[in-house]
Coordinates of N, CA and C in Angstrom, one line a residue:
T1 N 28.9 -14.2 -10.3 CA 29.1 -13.5 -11.5 C 30.1 -14.2 -12.3
Q2 N 30.2 -13.9 -13.6 CA 31.1 -14.5 -14.5 C 32.6 -14.3 -14.2
D3 N 32.9 -13.1 -13.6 CA 34.3 -12.9 -13.3 C 34.6 -13.1 -11.8
G4 N 33.8 -13.8 -11.1 CA 34.0 -14.2 -9.8 C 33.8 -13.2 -8.7
R5 N 33.0 -12.1 -9.1 CA 32.7 -11.1 -8.1 C 31.3 -11.1 -7.7
T6 N 31.0 -10.7 -6.5 CA 29.6 -10.6 -6.0 C 29.4 -9.2 -5.5
V7 N 28.3 -8.6 -5.8 CA 28.0 -7.3 -5.3 C 26.9 -7.4 -4.3
L8 N 27.1 -6.9 -3.1 CA 26.0 -6.9 -2.1 C 25.3 -5.6 -2.1
F9 N 24.0 -5.7 -2.3 CA 23.1 -4.5 -2.4 C 22.1 -4.6 -1.2
V10 N 22.1 -3.5 -0.4 CA 21.3 -3.5 0.8 C 20.2 -2.4 0.6
S11 N 19.0 -2.8 0.8 CA 17.9 -1.8 0.6 C 16.6 -2.2 1.2
H12 N 15.7 -1.3 1.5 CA 14.4 -1.5 1.9 C 13.4 -1.3 0.7
Q13 N 14.0 -0.8 -0.4 CA 13.2 -0.5 -1.6 C 13.0 -1.8 -2.4
M14 N 11.8 -2.5 -2.3 CA 11.7 -3.8 -2.9 C 11.7 -3.8 -4.4
S15 N 11.3 -2.7 -5.1 CA 11.4 -2.6 -6.5 C 12.8 -2.6 -7.0
A16 N 13.7 -1.9 -6.2 CA 15.1 -1.9 -6.6 C 15.8 -3.3 -6.4
V17 N 15.4 -3.9 -5.3 CA 16.0 -5.3 -5.0 C 15.5 -6.2 -6.1
S18 N 14.3 -6.1 -6.5 CA 13.7 -7.0 -7.6 C 14.4 -6.8 -8.9
S19 N 14.7 -5.6 -9.3 CA 15.2 -5.3 -10.6 C 16.8 -5.5 -10.6
L20 N 17.5 -5.4 -9.5 CA 18.9 -5.5 -9.5 C 19.5 -6.8 -9.1
C21 N 18.7 -7.6 -8.4 CA 19.3 -8.8 -7.7 C 18.8 -10.1 -8.4
T22 N 19.6 -11.1 -8.3 CA 19.2 -12.4 -8.8 C 18.9 -13.4 -7.7
S23 N 19.3 -13.1 -6.5 CA 18.9 -13.8 -5.3 C 18.9 -12.8 -4.1
A24 N 18.3 -13.2 -3.0 CA 18.2 -12.2 -1.9 C 18.3 -12.9 -0.6
M25 N 18.6 -12.1 0.4 CA 18.8 -12.6 1.8 C 18.1 -11.6 2.7
R26 N 17.3 -12.1 3.6 CA 16.6 -11.2 4.5 C 17.2 -11.3 5.9
L27 N 17.5 -10.1 6.5 CA 18.1 -10.1 7.9 C 17.0 -9.5 8.8
K28 N 17.0 -10.0 10.0 CA 16.1 -9.5 11.1 C 16.9 -9.6 12.4
N29 N 17.1 -8.4 13.0 CA 17.9 -8.4 14.2 C 19.3 -9.0 14.1
G30 N 19.9 -8.8 12.9 CA 21.2 -9.3 12.6 C 21.3 -10.8 12.3
E31 N 20.2 -11.4 12.1 CA 20.2 -12.9 11.8 C 19.6 -13.1 10.4
I32 N 20.0 -14.0 9.7 CA 19.4 -14.4 8.4 C 18.2 -15.2 8.7
V33 N 17.0 -14.7 8.2 CA 15.8 -15.4 8.4 C 15.2 -16.0 7.1
K34 N 15.7 -15.6 6.0 CA 15.2 -16.1 4.7 C 16.3 -15.8 3.6
S35 N 16.5 -16.8 2.8 CA 17.4 -16.5 1.6 C 16.9 -17.4 0.5
G36 N 17.2 -16.9 -0.8 CA 16.7 -17.7 -1.9 C 16.3 -16.8 -3.1
Q37 N 15.2 -17.2 -3.8 CA 14.7 -16.5 -4.9 C 14.2 -15.1 -4.5
V38 N 14.5 -14.1 -5.3 CA 14.2 -12.7 -4.9 C 12.7 -12.5 -4.5
N39 N 11.8 -13.0 -5.4 CA 10.4 -12.8 -5.1 C 9.9 -13.5 -3.8
D40 N 10.5 -14.7 -3.5 CA 10.1 -15.4 -2.3 C 10.6 -14.6 -1.1
V41 N 11.8 -14.0 -1.1 CA 12.3 -13.3 0.0 C 11.6 -12.0 0.2
I42 N 11.3 -11.3 -0.9 CA 10.5 -10.0 -0.9 C 9.1 -10.3 -0.3
G43 N 8.4 -11.4 -0.7 CA 7.1 -11.7 -0.2 C 7.2 -11.9 1.3
D44 N 8.2 -12.6 1.8 CA 8.4 -12.9 3.2 C 8.6 -11.6 4.0
Y45 N 9.4 -10.7 3.4 CA 9.7 -9.4 4.1 C 8.4 -8.6 4.2
L46 N 7.7 -8.5 3.1 CA 6.5 -7.7 3.1 C 5.4 -8.2 4.0
V47 N 5.2 -9.5 4.1 CA 4.3 -10.1 5.1 C 4.7 -9.8 6.5
D48 N 6.0 -9.9 6.8 CA 6.5 -9.6 8.1 C 6.3 -8.1 8.5
A49 N 6.5 -7.3 7.5 CA 6.4 -5.8 7.7 C 5.0 -5.4 8.0
S50 N 4.0 -6.1 7.4 CA 2.6 -5.7 7.6 C 1.9 -6.5 8.6
G51 N 2.6 -7.4 9.3 CA 1.9 -8.2 10.3 C 1.3 -9.4 9.7
D52 N 0.2 -9.9 10.3 CA -0.5 -11.1 9.9 C -1.1 -10.9 8.5
P53 N -0.7 -11.7 7.5 CA -1.2 -11.6 6.1 C -2.7 -11.8 6.0
E54 N -3.3 -12.4 6.9 CA -4.8 -12.6 6.8 C -5.5 -11.4 7.4
R55 N -4.8 -10.5 8.1 CA -5.5 -9.3 8.7 C -5.3 -8.2 7.6
L56 N -6.4 -7.7 7.1 CA -6.3 -6.7 6.1 C -6.4 -5.3 6.7
G57 N -5.7 -5.1 7.8 CA -5.6 -3.8 8.4 C -4.3 -3.6 9.1
M58 N -3.9 -2.3 9.3 CA -2.6 -2.0 9.9 C -2.7 -0.7 10.7
D59 N -2.2 -0.7 11.9 CA -2.0 0.5 12.7 C -0.6 1.1 12.2
L60 N -0.7 2.3 11.7 CA 0.5 2.9 11.0 C 1.1 4.0 11.9
R61 N 0.7 4.1 13.1 CA 1.3 5.1 14.0 C 2.9 5.0 14.1
D62 N 3.3 3.7 14.1 CA 4.7 3.5 14.3 C 5.4 2.9 13.0
F63 N 4.7 3.1 11.9 CA 5.2 2.5 10.6 C 6.6 3.1 10.3
K64 N 7.6 2.3 10.2 CA 9.0 2.8 10.2 C 9.5 3.4 8.9
T65 N 8.9 3.1 7.7 CA 9.5 3.6 6.5 C 8.7 4.7 5.9
R66 N 7.9 5.4 6.7 CA 7.1 6.5 6.2 C 8.0 7.7 5.9
K67 N 7.5 8.6 5.0 CA 8.2 9.8 4.6 C 7.2 11.0 4.7
G68 N 7.7 12.2 4.8 CA 6.8 13.3 4.7 C 7.0 14.3 5.9
G69 N 6.4 15.5 5.7 CA 6.5 16.6 6.7 C 5.7 16.4 8.0
G70 N 4.6 15.5 7.9 CA 3.8 15.3 9.1 C 2.7 16.2 9.3
E71 N 2.4 17.1 8.4 CA 1.3 18.0 8.6 C 0.0 17.2 8.7
L72 N -0.2 16.2 7.9 CA -1.2 15.2 8.0 C -0.5 13.9 8.2
F73 N -1.2 13.0 9.0 CA -0.5 11.8 9.4 C -1.5 10.6 9.3
I74 N -1.1 9.6 8.6 CA -2.0 8.4 8.4 C -1.8 7.5 9.6
L75 N -2.9 7.4 10.4 CA -2.9 6.7 11.6 C -3.1 5.2 11.4
E76 N -4.0 4.8 10.6 CA -4.3 3.4 10.3 C -4.9 3.2 9.0
A77 N -4.9 2.0 8.5 CA -5.5 1.7 7.2 C -6.0 0.3 7.2
E78 N -7.0 0.0 6.3 CA -7.6 -1.3 6.2 C -8.2 -1.5 4.8
I79 N -8.4 -2.8 4.5 CA -9.0 -3.1 3.2 C -10.2 -4.0 3.5
A80 N -11.3 -3.7 2.9 CA -12.5 -4.6 3.0 C -13.0 -5.0 1.6
A81 N -13.3 -6.3 1.5 CA -13.7 -6.8 0.2 C -15.1 -7.4 0.3
Y82 N -15.9 -7.3 -0.8 CA -17.3 -7.7 -0.9 C -17.5 -8.4 -2.2
G83 N -18.2 -9.6 -2.1 CA -18.7 -10.3 -3.2 C -20.2 -10.5 -3.1
N84 N -20.9 -10.1 -4.1 CA -22.4 -10.1 -4.0 C -22.9 -9.4 -2.8
G85 N -22.3 -8.3 -2.4 CA -22.7 -7.5 -1.2 C -22.3 -8.1 0.1
L86 N -21.7 -9.3 0.1 CA -21.3 -9.9 1.4 C -19.8 -9.8 1.7
P87 N -19.4 -9.6 2.9 CA -18.0 -9.4 3.2 C -17.2 -10.7 2.8
L88 N -16.0 -10.5 2.4 CA -15.0 -11.5 2.0 C -13.8 -11.4 2.9
A89 N -13.2 -12.6 3.2 CA -12.0 -12.6 4.0 C -10.8 -12.2 3.1
T90 N -10.9 -12.5 1.8 CA -9.8 -12.2 0.8 C -10.4 -11.6 -0.4
P91 N -9.9 -10.4 -0.8 CA -10.4 -9.8 -2.0 C -10.3 -10.8 -3.2
R92 N -11.2 -10.7 -4.1 CA -11.2 -11.6 -5.3 C -11.3 -10.7 -6.5
M93 N -10.6 -11.1 -7.6 CA -10.7 -10.4 -8.9 C -12.2 -10.2 -9.2
V94 N -12.5 -9.1 -9.7 CA -13.8 -8.6 -10.2 C -14.8 -8.3 -9.0
D95 N -14.5 -8.6 -7.8 CA -15.4 -8.2 -6.7 C -15.1 -6.8 -6.3
A96 N -15.9 -6.3 -5.3 CA -15.8 -4.9 -4.8 C -14.8 -4.9 -3.7
M97 N -14.1 -3.8 -3.6 CA -13.1 -3.6 -2.5 C -13.1 -2.1 -2.1
T98 N -13.0 -1.9 -0.8 CA -12.8 -0.5 -0.2 C -11.5 -0.4 0.5
V99 N -10.8 0.6 0.3 CA -9.6 1.0 1.1 C -10.0 2.1 2.0
R100 N -9.8 2.0 3.3 CA -10.1 3.0 4.3 C -8.8 3.4 5.0
F101 N -8.6 4.7 5.2 CA -7.4 5.1 6.0 C -7.8 6.3 6.8
K102 N -7.3 6.3 8.1 CA -7.6 7.4 9.0 C -6.5 8.4 9.0
V103 N -6.8 9.6 8.8 CA -5.9 10.7 8.7 C -6.1 11.7 9.8
E104 N -5.0 12.1 10.5 CA -5.0 13.1 11.5 C -4.4 14.4 10.9
N105 N -5.2 15.5 11.0 CA -4.8 16.8 10.5 C -4.0 17.5 11.6
R106 N -2.7 17.3 11.8 CA -1.9 17.8 12.9 C -1.6 19.3 12.8
A107 N -1.7 19.8 11.6 CA -1.3 21.2 11.4 C -2.5 22.1 11.0
A108 N -3.7 21.5 11.2 CA -4.9 22.3 10.8 C -4.8 22.8 9.4
F109 N -4.3 21.9 8.5 CA -4.1 22.3 7.1 C -5.4 22.6 6.4
P110 N -5.5 23.6 5.5 CA -6.8 23.9 4.9 C -7.3 22.8 4.0
A111 N -8.6 22.5 4.2 CA -9.2 21.3 3.6 C -9.1 21.3 2.0
E112 N -9.2 22.5 1.4 CA -9.2 22.6 0.0 C -7.8 22.4 -0.6
R113 N -6.8 22.3 0.2 CA -5.5 22.2 -0.4 C -4.8 20.8 -0.1
V114 N -5.7 19.8 0.2 CA -5.2 18.5 0.5 C -5.5 17.5 -0.6
R115 N -4.5 16.6 -0.9 CA -4.7 15.6 -1.9 C -4.3 14.2 -1.3
F116 N -5.0 13.2 -1.8 CA -4.7 11.8 -1.4 C -4.5 10.9 -2.6
S117 N -3.8 9.8 -2.4 CA -3.7 8.8 -3.4 C -3.5 7.4 -2.8
V118 N -4.0 6.5 -3.6 CA -4.0 5.0 -3.2 C -3.3 4.3 -4.3
C119 N -2.4 3.4 -4.0 CA -1.7 2.7 -5.1 C -1.6 1.2 -4.7
F120 N -1.8 0.3 -5.6 CA -1.6 -1.1 -5.5 C -0.3 -1.4 -6.3
K121 N 0.6 -2.2 -5.7 CA 1.8 -2.6 -6.4 C 1.9 -4.1 -6.3
T122 N 2.6 -4.7 -7.3 CA 3.0 -6.1 -7.2 C 4.1 -6.2 -6.1
I123 N 4.4 -7.4 -5.7 CA 5.4 -7.5 -4.6 C 6.8 -7.1 -5.1
T124 N 7.0 -6.9 -6.4 CA 8.2 -6.4 -7.0 C 8.2 -4.9 -7.2
G125 N 7.2 -4.2 -6.8 CA 7.1 -2.8 -6.9 C 6.5 -2.2 -8.1
Q126 N 5.9 -3.0 -9.0 CA 5.3 -2.5 -10.2 C 3.9 -2.0 -9.9
R127 N 3.6 -0.7 -10.2 CA 2.3 -0.2 -10.0 C 1.3 -0.8 -10.9
V128 N 0.1 -1.2 -10.4 CA -0.9 -1.8 -11.2 C -2.2 -0.9 -11.1
V129 N -2.4 -0.2 -10.0 CA -3.5 0.7 -9.8 C -3.0 1.9 -9.1
H130 N -3.3 3.1 -9.5 CA -3.0 4.3 -8.9 C -4.1 5.3 -9.1
V131 N -4.8 5.7 -8.0 CA -5.9 6.6 -8.0 C -5.6 7.8 -7.1
S132 N -6.0 9.0 -7.5 CA -5.9 10.1 -6.6 C -7.2 11.0 -6.7
D133 N -7.3 11.9 -5.9 CA -8.5 12.8 -5.8 C -8.3 14.1 -6.6
E134 N -7.6 14.1 -7.7 CA -7.4 15.3 -8.5 C -8.6 16.0 -8.9
D135 N -9.6 15.2 -9.4 CA -10.8 15.8 -10.0 C -12.1 15.8 -9.2
D136 N -12.1 15.1 -8.1 CA -13.4 15.0 -7.4 C -13.7 16.1 -6.4
H137 N -12.8 17.0 -6.2 CA -13.1 18.2 -5.4 C -13.4 17.8 -3.9
F138 N -12.7 16.7 -3.5 CA -12.9 16.3 -2.1 C -12.4 17.3 -1.1
L139 N -13.1 17.5 -0.1 CA -12.7 18.5 1.0 C -12.5 17.7 2.3
L140 N -11.3 17.8 2.9 CA -11.1 17.1 4.2 C -12.0 17.8 5.2
P141 N -12.8 17.0 5.9 CA -13.6 17.6 7.0 C -12.8 18.3 8.0
S142 N -13.3 19.3 8.6 CA -12.6 20.1 9.6 C -12.7 19.4 11.0
K143 N -12.1 18.2 11.1 CA -12.0 17.5 12.4 C -10.6 17.1 12.6
P144 N -10.2 16.8 13.9 CA -8.8 16.4 14.2 C -8.4 15.2 13.4
S145 N -9.3 14.2 13.2 CA -9.0 13.0 12.4 C -10.3 12.6 11.7
V146 N -10.0 11.9 10.6 CA -11.2 11.5 9.7 C -10.8 10.3 8.9
W147 N -11.8 9.4 8.7 CA -11.6 8.2 7.8 C -11.8 8.6 6.4
I148 N -10.9 8.2 5.5 CA -11.1 8.4 4.1 C -11.4 7.1 3.4
E149 N -12.4 7.0 2.6 CA -12.7 5.7 1.9 C -12.6 5.9 0.4
V150 N -11.9 4.9 -0.2 CA -11.8 4.8 -1.7 C -12.5 3.5 -2.1
E151 N -13.5 3.6 -2.9 CA -14.2 2.4 -3.3 C -13.8 1.9 -4.7
F152 N -13.6 0.6 -4.9 CA -13.3 0.0 -6.2 C -14.5 -1.0 -6.4
P153 N -15.5 -0.5 -7.2 CA -16.7 -1.4 -7.4 C -16.4 -2.7 -8.1
M154 N -15.3 -2.8 -8.9 CA -15.0 -4.1 -9.5 C -13.4 -4.1 -9.6
L155 N -12.8 -4.9 -8.7 CA -11.4 -5.0 -8.6 C -10.8 -5.6 -9.9
Q156 N -10.1 -4.9 -10.7 CA -9.6 -5.3 -12.0 C -8.1 -5.6 -12.0
I157 N -7.7 -6.4 -11.1 CA -6.3 -6.9 -11.1 C -6.3 -8.4 -10.9
Y158 N -5.3 -9.0 -11.5 CA -5.2 -10.5 -11.5 C -4.9 -11.1 -10.1
P159 N -5.3 -12.3 -9.9 CA -5.0 -13.0 -8.6 C -3.5 -12.9 -8.3
G160 N -3.1 -12.7 -7.1 CA -1.7 -12.7 -6.7 C -1.5 -11.8 -5.4
R161 N -0.3 -11.6 -5.1 CA 0.0 -10.8 -3.9 C 0.4 -9.4 -4.3
Y162 N -0.2 -8.4 -3.5 CA 0.0 -7.0 -3.8 C 0.3 -6.2 -2.5
T163 N 0.7 -5.0 -2.7 CA 0.9 -4.1 -1.5 C 0.1 -2.9 -1.7
L164 N -0.3 -2.2 -0.6 CA -1.0 -1.0 -0.6 C -0.1 0.1 -0.2
T165 N 0.0 1.2 -1.0 CA 0.8 2.4 -0.7 C -0.2 3.6 -0.6
L166 N -0.1 4.4 0.5 CA -0.9 5.6 0.7 C -0.1 6.8 0.7
W167 N -0.6 7.9 0.1 CA 0.1 9.2 0.1 C -0.9 10.3 0.5
V168 N -0.5 11.2 1.3 CA -1.3 12.4 1.6 C -0.3 13.6 1.4
G169 N -0.8 14.6 0.7 CA 0.0 15.8 0.4 C -0.8 17.0 0.1
S170 N -0.1 18.0 -0.4 CA -0.7 19.3 -0.7 C -1.0 19.3 -2.2
E171 N -1.8 20.3 -2.6 CA -2.2 20.4 -4.1 C -1.0 20.7 -4.9
S172 N 0.1 21.1 -4.4 CA 1.4 21.3 -5.1 C 2.3 20.1 -4.9
Y173 N 1.8 19.0 -4.4 CA 2.5 17.7 -4.3 C 3.6 17.7 -3.3
N174 N 3.5 18.5 -2.3 CA 4.4 18.4 -1.1 C 3.9 17.2 -0.3
T175 N 4.8 16.3 0.1 CA 4.4 15.1 0.8 C 4.2 15.4 2.3
F176 N 3.0 15.1 2.8 CA 2.8 15.2 4.3 C 3.0 13.9 4.9
D177 N 2.5 12.8 4.3 CA 2.8 11.4 4.8 C 2.7 10.5 3.6
Y178 N 3.6 9.5 3.7 CA 3.7 8.5 2.6 C 4.0 7.2 3.2
G179 N 3.0 6.3 3.2 CA 3.2 4.9 3.7 C 3.4 4.0 2.6
E180 N 4.6 3.7 2.2 CA 4.9 2.8 1.0 C 4.8 1.4 1.5
E181 N 4.0 0.6 0.7 CA 3.8 -0.9 0.9 C 3.4 -1.1 2.4
C182 N 2.4 -0.4 2.9 CA 2.0 -0.6 4.3 C 1.1 -1.8 4.6
I183 N 0.5 -2.3 3.6 CA -0.3 -3.5 3.8 C 0.0 -4.5 2.7
V184 N 0.1 -5.7 3.0 CA 0.2 -6.8 2.0 C -1.1 -7.5 1.9
F185 N -1.6 -7.8 0.7 CA -2.9 -8.5 0.6 C -2.8 -9.4 -0.7
E186 N -3.6 -10.4 -0.6 CA -3.8 -11.4 -1.7 C -5.1 -11.1 -2.4
V187 N -5.0 -11.2 -3.7 CA -6.3 -11.2 -4.5 C -6.5 -12.6 -5.0
G188 N -7.7 -13.1 -4.7 CA -8.0 -14.5 -5.1 C -8.7 -14.6 -6.4
Q189 N -8.9 -15.9 -6.8 CA -9.6 -16.2 -8.1 C -11.0 -15.7 -8.0
P190 N -11.6 -15.3 -9.1 CA -13.0 -14.9 -9.0 C -13.9 -16.1 -8.8
S191 N -15.1 -15.9 -8.2 CA -16.0 -17.0 -8.0 C -16.6 -17.5 -9.3
T192 N -16.7 -16.7 -10.3 CA -17.2 -17.0 -11.6 C -16.2 -16.6 -12.6
S193 N -16.4 -16.9 -13.9 CA -15.5 -16.4 -14.9 C -15.4 -14.9 -15.0
P194 N -14.2 -14.3 -15.1 CA -14.1 -12.9 -15.1 C -14.8 -12.3 -16.3
R195 N -15.5 -11.1 -16.0 CA -16.1 -10.4 -17.1 C -15.0 -9.6 -17.9
A196 N -15.3 -9.2 -19.1 CA -14.3 -8.4 -19.9 C -14.2 -7.0 -19.2
F197 N -13.0 -6.5 -19.2 CA -12.8 -5.1 -18.6 C -13.2 -4.0 -19.5

């Protein structure tokens, strides 16, 4: 700083780190594992938090930063991408993508009172896609656990690194489970020139 002072800010909230800090340091088990530019350190942290960056799935049973009452519980999540109807290892801009997540109804919560949302954020925490089931009248099947699928017929975000955030709650927006930035994924360049959105 100009007056010779340094402020140390400690947080797991990547959007706050990105907006408040000019450099960053990542600790793991009390050791410094990465330091430098904020976006580089954030990207390293998010990849480590989600496991293998090439694996577009995550077991969330032990996900540490979840919030909520636990009436419904997100067990696992995955991303699948398709180009010309064929599976892709990496989602690409303008191709199709599906987000799937498995939800356990631990409290036998009434199906008509459940809401879901899926959010994609940049690695600095800026929301670029946020969809929810407000208007589709989705009913949670009366099973102990069920897979929910959200389809994106044409992925309309630019190439880069993103995170997936999942939310499950009530119609009055009480949070049952909230997995913030639970999967890190890359969006690749399109195979052809992008179409106008």
